[in-house]
Tab-separated table of N, CA and C in Angstrom:
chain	number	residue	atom	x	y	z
X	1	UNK	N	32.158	-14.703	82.202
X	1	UNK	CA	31.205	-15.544	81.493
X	1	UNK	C	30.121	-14.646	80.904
X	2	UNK	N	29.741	-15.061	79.922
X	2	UNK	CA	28.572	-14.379	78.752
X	2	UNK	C	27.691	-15.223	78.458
X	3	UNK	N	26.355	-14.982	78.628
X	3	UNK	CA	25.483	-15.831	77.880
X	3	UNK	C	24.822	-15.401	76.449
X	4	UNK	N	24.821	-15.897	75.637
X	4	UNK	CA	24.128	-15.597	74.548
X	4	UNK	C	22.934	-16.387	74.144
X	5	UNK	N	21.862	-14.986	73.709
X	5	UNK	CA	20.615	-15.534	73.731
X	5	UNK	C	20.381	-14.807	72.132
X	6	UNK	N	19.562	-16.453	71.430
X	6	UNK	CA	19.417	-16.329	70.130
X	6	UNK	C	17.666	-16.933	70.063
X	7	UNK	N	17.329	-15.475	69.495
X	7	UNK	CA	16.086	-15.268	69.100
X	7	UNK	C	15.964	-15.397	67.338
X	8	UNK	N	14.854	-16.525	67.605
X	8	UNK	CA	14.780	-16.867	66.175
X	8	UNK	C	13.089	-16.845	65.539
X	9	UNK	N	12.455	-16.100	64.825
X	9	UNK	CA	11.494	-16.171	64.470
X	9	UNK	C	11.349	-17.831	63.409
X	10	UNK	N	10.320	-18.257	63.128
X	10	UNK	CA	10.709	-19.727	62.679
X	10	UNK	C	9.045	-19.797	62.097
X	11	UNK	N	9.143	-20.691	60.749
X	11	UNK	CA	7.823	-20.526	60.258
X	11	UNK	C	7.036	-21.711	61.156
X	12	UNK	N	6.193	-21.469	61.428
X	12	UNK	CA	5.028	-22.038	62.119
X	12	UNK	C	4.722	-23.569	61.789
X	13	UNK	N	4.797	-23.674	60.671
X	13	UNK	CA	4.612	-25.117	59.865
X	13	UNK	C	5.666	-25.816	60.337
X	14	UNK	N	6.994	-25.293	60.617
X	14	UNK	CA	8.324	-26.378	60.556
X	14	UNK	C	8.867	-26.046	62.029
X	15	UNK	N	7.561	-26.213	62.565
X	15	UNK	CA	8.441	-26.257	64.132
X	15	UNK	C	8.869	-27.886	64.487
X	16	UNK	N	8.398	-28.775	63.716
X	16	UNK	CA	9.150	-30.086	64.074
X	16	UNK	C	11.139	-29.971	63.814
X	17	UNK	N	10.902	-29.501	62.460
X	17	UNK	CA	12.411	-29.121	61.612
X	17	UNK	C	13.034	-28.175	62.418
X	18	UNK	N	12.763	-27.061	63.549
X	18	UNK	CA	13.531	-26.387	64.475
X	18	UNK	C	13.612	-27.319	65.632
X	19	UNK	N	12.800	-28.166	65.872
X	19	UNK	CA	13.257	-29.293	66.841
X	19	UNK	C	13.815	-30.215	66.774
X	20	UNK	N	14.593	-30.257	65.465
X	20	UNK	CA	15.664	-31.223	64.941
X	20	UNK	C	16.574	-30.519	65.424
X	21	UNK	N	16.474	-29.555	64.471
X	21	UNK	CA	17.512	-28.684	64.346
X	21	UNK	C	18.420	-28.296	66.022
X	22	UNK	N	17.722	-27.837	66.710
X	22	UNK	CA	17.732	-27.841	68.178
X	22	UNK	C	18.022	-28.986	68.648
X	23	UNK	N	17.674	-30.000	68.739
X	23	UNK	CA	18.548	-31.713	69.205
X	23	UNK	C	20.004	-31.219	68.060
X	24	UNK	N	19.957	-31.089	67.192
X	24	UNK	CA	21.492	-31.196	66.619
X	24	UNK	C	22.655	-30.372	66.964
X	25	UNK	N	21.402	-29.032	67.498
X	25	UNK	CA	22.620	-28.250	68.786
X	25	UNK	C	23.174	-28.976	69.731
X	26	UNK	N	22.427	-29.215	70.301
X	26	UNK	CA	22.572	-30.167	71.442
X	26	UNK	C	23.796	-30.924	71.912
X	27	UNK	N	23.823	-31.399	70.491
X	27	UNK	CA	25.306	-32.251	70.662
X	27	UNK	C	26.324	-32.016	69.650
X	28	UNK	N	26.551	-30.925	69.168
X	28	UNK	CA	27.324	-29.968	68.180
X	28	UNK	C	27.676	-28.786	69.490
X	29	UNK	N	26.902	-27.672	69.816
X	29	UNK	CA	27.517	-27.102	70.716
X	29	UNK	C	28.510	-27.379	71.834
X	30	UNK	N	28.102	-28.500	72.763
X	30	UNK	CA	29.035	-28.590	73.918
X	30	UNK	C	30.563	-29.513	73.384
X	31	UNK	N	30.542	-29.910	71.950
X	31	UNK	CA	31.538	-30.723	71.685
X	31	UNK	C	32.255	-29.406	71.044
X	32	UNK	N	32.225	-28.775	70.683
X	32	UNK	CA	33.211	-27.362	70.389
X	32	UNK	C	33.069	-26.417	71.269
X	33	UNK	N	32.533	-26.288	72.743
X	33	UNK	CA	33.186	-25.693	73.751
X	33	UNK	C	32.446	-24.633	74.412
X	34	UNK	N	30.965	-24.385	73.745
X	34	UNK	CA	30.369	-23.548	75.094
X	34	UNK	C	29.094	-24.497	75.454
X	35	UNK	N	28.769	-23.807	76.963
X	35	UNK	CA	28.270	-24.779	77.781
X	35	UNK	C	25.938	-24.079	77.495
X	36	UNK	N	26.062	-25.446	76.464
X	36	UNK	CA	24.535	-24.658	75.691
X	36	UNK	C	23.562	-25.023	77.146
X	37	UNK	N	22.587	-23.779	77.390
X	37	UNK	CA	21.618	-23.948	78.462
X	37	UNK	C	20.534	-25.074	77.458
X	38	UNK	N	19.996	-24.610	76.669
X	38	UNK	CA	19.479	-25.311	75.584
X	38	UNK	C	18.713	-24.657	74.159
X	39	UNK	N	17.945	-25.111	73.448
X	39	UNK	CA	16.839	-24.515	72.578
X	39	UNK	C	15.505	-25.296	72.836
X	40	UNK	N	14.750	-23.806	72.803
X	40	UNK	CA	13.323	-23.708	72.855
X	40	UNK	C	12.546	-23.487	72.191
X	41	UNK	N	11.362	-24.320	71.270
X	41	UNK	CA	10.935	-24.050	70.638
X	41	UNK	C	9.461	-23.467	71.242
X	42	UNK	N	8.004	-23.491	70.451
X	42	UNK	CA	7.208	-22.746	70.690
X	42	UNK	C	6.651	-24.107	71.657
X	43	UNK	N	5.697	-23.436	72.245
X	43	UNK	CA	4.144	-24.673	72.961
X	43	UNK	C	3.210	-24.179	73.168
X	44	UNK	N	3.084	-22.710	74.057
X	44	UNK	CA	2.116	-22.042	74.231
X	44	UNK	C	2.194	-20.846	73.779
X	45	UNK	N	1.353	-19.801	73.294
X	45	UNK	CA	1.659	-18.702	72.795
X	45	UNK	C	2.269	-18.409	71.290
X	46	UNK	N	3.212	-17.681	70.860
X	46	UNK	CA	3.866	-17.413	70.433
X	46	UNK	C	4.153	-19.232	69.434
X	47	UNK	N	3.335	-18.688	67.852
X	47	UNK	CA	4.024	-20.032	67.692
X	47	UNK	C	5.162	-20.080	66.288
X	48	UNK	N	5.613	-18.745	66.500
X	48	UNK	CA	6.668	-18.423	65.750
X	48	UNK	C	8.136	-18.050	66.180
X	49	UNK	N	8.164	-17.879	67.933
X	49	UNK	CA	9.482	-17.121	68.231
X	49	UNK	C	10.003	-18.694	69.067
X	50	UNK	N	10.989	-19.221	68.586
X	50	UNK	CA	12.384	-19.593	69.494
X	50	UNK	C	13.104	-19.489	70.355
X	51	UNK	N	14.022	-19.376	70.743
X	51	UNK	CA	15.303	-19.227	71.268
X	51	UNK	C	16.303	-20.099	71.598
X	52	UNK	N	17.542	-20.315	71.545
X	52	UNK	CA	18.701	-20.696	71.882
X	52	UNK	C	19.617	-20.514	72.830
X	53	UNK	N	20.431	-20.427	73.780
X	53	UNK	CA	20.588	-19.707	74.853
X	53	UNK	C	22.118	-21.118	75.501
X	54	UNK	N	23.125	-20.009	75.316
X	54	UNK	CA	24.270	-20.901	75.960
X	54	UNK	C	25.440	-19.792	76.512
X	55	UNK	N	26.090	-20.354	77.600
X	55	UNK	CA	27.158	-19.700	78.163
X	55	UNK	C	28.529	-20.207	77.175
X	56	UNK	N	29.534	-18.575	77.361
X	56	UNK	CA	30.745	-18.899	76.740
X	56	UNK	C	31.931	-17.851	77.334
X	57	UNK	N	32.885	-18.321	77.484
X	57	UNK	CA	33.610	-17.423	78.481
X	57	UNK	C	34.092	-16.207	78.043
X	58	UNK	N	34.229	-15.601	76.794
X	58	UNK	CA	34.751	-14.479	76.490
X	58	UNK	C	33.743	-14.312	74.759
X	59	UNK	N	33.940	-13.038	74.721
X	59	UNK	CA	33.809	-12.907	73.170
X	59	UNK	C	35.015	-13.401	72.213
X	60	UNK	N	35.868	-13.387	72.701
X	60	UNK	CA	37.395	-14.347	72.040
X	60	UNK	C	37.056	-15.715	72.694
X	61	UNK	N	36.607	-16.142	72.691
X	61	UNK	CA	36.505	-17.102	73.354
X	61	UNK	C	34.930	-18.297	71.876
X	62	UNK	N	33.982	-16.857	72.152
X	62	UNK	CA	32.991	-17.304	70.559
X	62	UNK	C	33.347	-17.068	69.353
X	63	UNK	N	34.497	-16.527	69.581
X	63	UNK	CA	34.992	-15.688	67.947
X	63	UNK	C	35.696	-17.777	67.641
X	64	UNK	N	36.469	-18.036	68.639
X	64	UNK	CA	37.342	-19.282	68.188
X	64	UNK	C	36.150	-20.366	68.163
X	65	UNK	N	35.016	-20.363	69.094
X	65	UNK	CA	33.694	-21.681	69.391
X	65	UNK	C	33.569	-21.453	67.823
X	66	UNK	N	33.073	-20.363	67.112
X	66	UNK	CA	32.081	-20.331	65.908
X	66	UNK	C	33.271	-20.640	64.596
X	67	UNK	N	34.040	-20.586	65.144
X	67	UNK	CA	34.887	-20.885	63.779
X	67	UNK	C	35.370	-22.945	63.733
X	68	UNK	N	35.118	-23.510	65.229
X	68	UNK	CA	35.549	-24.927	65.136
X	68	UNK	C	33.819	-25.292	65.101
X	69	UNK	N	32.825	-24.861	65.196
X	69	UNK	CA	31.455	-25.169	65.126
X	69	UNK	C	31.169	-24.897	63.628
X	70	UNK	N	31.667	-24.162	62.505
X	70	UNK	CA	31.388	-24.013	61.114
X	70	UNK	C	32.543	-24.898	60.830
X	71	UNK	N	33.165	-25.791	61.089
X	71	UNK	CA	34.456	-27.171	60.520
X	71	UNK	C	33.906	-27.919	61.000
X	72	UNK	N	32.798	-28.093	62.262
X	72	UNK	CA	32.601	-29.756	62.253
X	72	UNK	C	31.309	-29.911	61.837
X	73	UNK	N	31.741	-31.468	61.907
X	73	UNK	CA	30.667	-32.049	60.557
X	73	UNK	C	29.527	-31.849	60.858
X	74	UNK	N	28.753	-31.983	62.267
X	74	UNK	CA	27.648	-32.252	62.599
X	74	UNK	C	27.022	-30.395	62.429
X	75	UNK	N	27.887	-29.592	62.702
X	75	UNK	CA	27.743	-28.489	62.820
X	75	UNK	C	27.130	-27.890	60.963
X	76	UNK	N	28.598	-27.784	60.249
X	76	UNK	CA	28.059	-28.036	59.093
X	76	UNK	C	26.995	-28.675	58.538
X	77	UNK	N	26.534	-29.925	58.808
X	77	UNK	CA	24.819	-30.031	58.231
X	77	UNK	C	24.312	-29.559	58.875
X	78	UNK	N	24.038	-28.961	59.876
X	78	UNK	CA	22.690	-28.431	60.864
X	78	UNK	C	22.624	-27.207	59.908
X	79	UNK	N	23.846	-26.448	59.633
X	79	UNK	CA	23.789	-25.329	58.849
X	79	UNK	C	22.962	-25.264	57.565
X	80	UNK	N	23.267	-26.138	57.179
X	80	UNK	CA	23.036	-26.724	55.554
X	80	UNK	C	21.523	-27.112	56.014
X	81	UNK	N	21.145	-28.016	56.876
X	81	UNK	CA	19.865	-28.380	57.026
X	81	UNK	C	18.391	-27.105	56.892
X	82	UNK	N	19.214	-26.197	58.018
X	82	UNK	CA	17.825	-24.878	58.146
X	82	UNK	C	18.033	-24.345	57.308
X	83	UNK	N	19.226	-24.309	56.237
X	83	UNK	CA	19.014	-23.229	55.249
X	83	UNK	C	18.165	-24.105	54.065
X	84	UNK	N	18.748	-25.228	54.432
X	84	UNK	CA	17.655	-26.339	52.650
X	84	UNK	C	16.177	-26.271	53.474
X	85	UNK	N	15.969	-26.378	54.375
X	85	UNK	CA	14.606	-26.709	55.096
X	85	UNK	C	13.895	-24.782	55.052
X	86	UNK	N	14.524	-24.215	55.312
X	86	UNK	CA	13.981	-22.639	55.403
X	86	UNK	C	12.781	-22.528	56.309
X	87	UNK	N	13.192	-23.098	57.749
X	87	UNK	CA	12.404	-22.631	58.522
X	87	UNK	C	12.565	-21.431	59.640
X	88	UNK	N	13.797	-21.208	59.764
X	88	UNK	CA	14.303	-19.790	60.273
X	88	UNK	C	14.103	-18.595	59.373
X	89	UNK	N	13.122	-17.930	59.684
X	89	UNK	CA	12.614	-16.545	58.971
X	89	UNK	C	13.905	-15.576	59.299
X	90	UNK	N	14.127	-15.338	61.017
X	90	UNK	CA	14.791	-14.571	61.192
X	90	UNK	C	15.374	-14.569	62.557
X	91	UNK	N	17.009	-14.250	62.634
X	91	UNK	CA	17.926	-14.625	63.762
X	91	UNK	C	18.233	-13.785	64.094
X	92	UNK	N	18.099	-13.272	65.908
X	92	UNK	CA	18.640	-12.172	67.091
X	92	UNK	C	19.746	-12.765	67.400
X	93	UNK	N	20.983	-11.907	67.446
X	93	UNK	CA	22.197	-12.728	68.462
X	93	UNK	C	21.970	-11.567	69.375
X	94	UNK	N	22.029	-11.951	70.910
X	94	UNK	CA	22.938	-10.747	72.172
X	94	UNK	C	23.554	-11.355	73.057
X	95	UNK	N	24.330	-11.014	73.785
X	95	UNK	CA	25.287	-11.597	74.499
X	95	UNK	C	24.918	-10.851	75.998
X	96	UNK	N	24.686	-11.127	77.447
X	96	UNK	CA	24.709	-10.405	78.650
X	96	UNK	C	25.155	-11.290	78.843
X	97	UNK	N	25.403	-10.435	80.782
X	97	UNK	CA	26.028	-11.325	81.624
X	97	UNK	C	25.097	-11.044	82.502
X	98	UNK	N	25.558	-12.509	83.415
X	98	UNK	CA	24.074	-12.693	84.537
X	98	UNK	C	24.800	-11.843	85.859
X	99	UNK	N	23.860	-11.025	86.157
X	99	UNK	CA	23.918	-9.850	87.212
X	99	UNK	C	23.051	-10.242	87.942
X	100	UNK	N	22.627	-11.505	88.433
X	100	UNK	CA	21.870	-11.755	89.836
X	100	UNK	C	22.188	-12.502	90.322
X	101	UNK	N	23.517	-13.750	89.987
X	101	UNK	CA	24.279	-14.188	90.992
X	101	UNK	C	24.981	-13.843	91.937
X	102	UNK	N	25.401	-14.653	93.070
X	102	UNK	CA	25.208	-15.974	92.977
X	102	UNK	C	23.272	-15.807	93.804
X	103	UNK	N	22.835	-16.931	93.250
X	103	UNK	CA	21.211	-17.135	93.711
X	103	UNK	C	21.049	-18.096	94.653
X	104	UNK	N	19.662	-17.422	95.503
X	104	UNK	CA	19.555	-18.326	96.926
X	104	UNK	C	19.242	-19.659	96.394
X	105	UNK	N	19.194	-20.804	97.074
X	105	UNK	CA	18.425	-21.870	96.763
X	105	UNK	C	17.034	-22.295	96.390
X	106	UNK	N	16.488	-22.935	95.932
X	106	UNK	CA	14.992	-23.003	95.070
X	106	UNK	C	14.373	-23.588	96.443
X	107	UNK	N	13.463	-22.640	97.407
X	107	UNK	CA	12.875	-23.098	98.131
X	107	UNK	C	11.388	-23.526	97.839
X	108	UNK	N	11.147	-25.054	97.754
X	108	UNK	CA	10.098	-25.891	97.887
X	108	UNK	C	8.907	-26.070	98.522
X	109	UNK	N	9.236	-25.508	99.669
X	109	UNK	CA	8.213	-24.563	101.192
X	109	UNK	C	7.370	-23.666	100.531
X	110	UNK	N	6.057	-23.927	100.432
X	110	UNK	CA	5.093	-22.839	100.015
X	110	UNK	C	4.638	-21.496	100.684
X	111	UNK	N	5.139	-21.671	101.934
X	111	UNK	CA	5.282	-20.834	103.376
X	111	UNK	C	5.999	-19.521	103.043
X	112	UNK	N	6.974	-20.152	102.031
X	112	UNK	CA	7.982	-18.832	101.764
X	112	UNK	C	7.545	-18.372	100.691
X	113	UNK	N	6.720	-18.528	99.697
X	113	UNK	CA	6.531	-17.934	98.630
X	113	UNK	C	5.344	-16.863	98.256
């Protein structure tokens, strides 16, 4: 498994239009086959950087996701949308793998922290 994390600089004005855009991942990604953690837009800080962030089991594996995600429909307008809207300045792709599993449980106990 691979996660890929997509860093997106995004103009400041159209952070509503990356939060479309991001709901339209939403339900475009997991229907062509990788399992999206989600997209993040800005709130505090930073009110230009993004990110996107989903697991996929192989790089053959995104080579086939990105080719049935540019044929479906919903996929295709999201495309069409940020490029007519032009609120993505500029897009990071990288791909790791998570090297700190498996993880203890989220202890709630303030005792332990």
């Amino acid at each position: 498994m691979i996660t890929c994390f997509i860093r997106y600089e995004i103009d400041p004005f159209k952070k509503e239009a990356f939060a479309e855009y991001g709901r339209n991942w939403g339900q475009a990604i997991p229907q062509n086959g990788a399992d999206l953690i989600g997209y993040y837009g800005p709130h505090e800080g930073s009110a230009t950087t993004a990110y996107g962030v989903y697991n996929i089991e192989s790089l053959a594996a995104y080579e086939a996701y990105r080719a049935r995600l540019a044929s479906d429909p919903l996929g295709r307008e999201n495309y069409e949308f940020a490029r007519r809207e032009g609120f993505i300045l500029k897009e990071d792709r990288i791909f790791l793998k998570n090297v700190s599993a498996p993880h203890a449980k989220l202890c709630h106990d303030r005792r332990h922290l």
